[in-house]
Short mmCIF file of C-alpha atoms in Angstrom, two decimals:
data_model
loop_
_atom_site.label_atom_id
_atom_site.label_comp_id
_atom_site.label_asym_id
_atom_site.label_seq_id
_atom_site.Cartn_x
_atom_site.Cartn_y
_atom_site.Cartn_z
CA MET G 1 -31.49 -23.43 -2.20
CA GLY G 2 -34.69 -23.22 -4.20
CA SER G 3 -37.84 -21.83 -2.66
CA GLY G 4 -39.47 -25.28 -2.66
CA GLU G 5 -36.50 -27.09 -1.11
CA ARG G 6 -36.89 -28.14 2.49
CA ARG G 7 -34.21 -27.19 4.95
CA LEU G 8 -33.07 -29.50 7.73
CA VAL G 9 -34.58 -27.17 10.28
CA ASP G 10 -38.02 -27.60 8.66
CA ASN G 11 -37.99 -31.23 9.77
CA PHE G 12 -37.28 -30.28 13.37
CA TRP G 13 -40.10 -27.74 13.24
CA ASP G 14 -42.39 -30.49 11.92
CA LEU G 15 -41.48 -32.67 14.90
CA ARG G 16 -42.01 -29.79 17.29
CA ASP G 17 -45.38 -29.03 15.68
CA ASP G 18 -46.45 -32.67 15.99
CA ALA G 19 -45.51 -32.65 19.68
CA TYR G 20 -47.47 -29.43 20.15
CA ASP G 21 -50.52 -30.63 18.21
CA HIS G 22 -50.49 -34.13 19.74
CA PRO G 23 -48.90 -33.89 23.19
CA ASP G 24 -50.39 -37.25 24.19
CA ARG G 25 -48.19 -38.95 21.56
CA TRP G 26 -45.03 -37.51 23.03
CA GLN G 27 -45.86 -37.79 26.72
CA GLY G 28 -43.31 -39.90 28.53
CA VAL G 29 -40.66 -39.68 25.80
CA THR G 30 -37.27 -39.20 27.38
CA ALA G 31 -34.34 -37.42 25.80
CA GLU G 32 -32.48 -40.73 25.87
CA GLY G 33 -35.29 -42.51 24.00
CA LEU G 34 -35.60 -39.78 21.42
CA PHE G 35 -31.87 -39.57 20.74
CA GLN G 36 -31.62 -43.37 20.60
CA ARG G 37 -34.27 -43.49 17.84
CA LEU G 38 -32.71 -40.56 16.04
CA ALA G 39 -29.29 -42.25 16.03
CA GLU G 40 -30.76 -45.55 14.81
CA TYR G 41 -32.63 -43.91 11.93
CA ILE G 42 -29.63 -41.86 10.81
CA GLU G 43 -27.33 -44.86 11.08
CA ALA G 44 -29.68 -46.96 8.94
CA ALA G 45 -29.89 -44.20 6.34
CA GLU G 46 -26.09 -43.80 6.25
CA GLU G 47 -25.63 -47.55 5.76
CA ARG G 48 -27.44 -47.23 2.43
CA SER G 49 -24.61 -44.90 1.32
CA GLU G 50 -27.14 -42.42 0.01
CA PRO G 51 -27.91 -38.89 1.13
CA ILE G 52 -30.22 -38.81 4.11
CA ASP G 53 -33.74 -37.72 3.26
CA TRP G 54 -34.55 -36.18 6.61
CA ARG G 55 -38.26 -36.10 5.95
CA ARG G 56 -38.50 -39.77 4.95
CA ASP G 57 -35.66 -41.24 7.00
CA VAL G 58 -36.08 -39.35 10.24
CA THR G 59 -39.07 -37.02 10.66
CA ASP G 60 -41.73 -39.35 9.27
CA ARG G 61 -40.27 -42.32 11.14
CA LEU G 62 -40.18 -40.49 14.48
CA ILE G 63 -43.80 -39.40 14.09
CA ALA G 64 -44.83 -42.92 13.04
CA TRP G 65 -43.06 -44.29 16.15
CA ARG G 66 -45.08 -41.97 18.39
CA VAL G 67 -48.36 -42.71 16.58
CA ALA G 68 -47.77 -46.45 16.99
CA GLU G 69 -46.92 -46.04 20.68
CA ALA G 70 -50.00 -43.89 21.30
CA GLU G 71 -52.27 -46.36 19.53
CA GLY G 72 -50.57 -49.48 20.92
#
């Protein structure tokens, strides 16, 4: 793995950091809701029959979901 290559764990740290920096976005999120979204995003990415880009396909989408909910 090159020094500039992101690891899967980096994406989970990004999500944790967003929850820490913006707790209001994540307030009220249940484990069931989070895992439901996670499964949907991964399933959609797998249906494209391409490697999953965790940053684009999962991390960014989960954060966008919480931003939209917080603003909505």
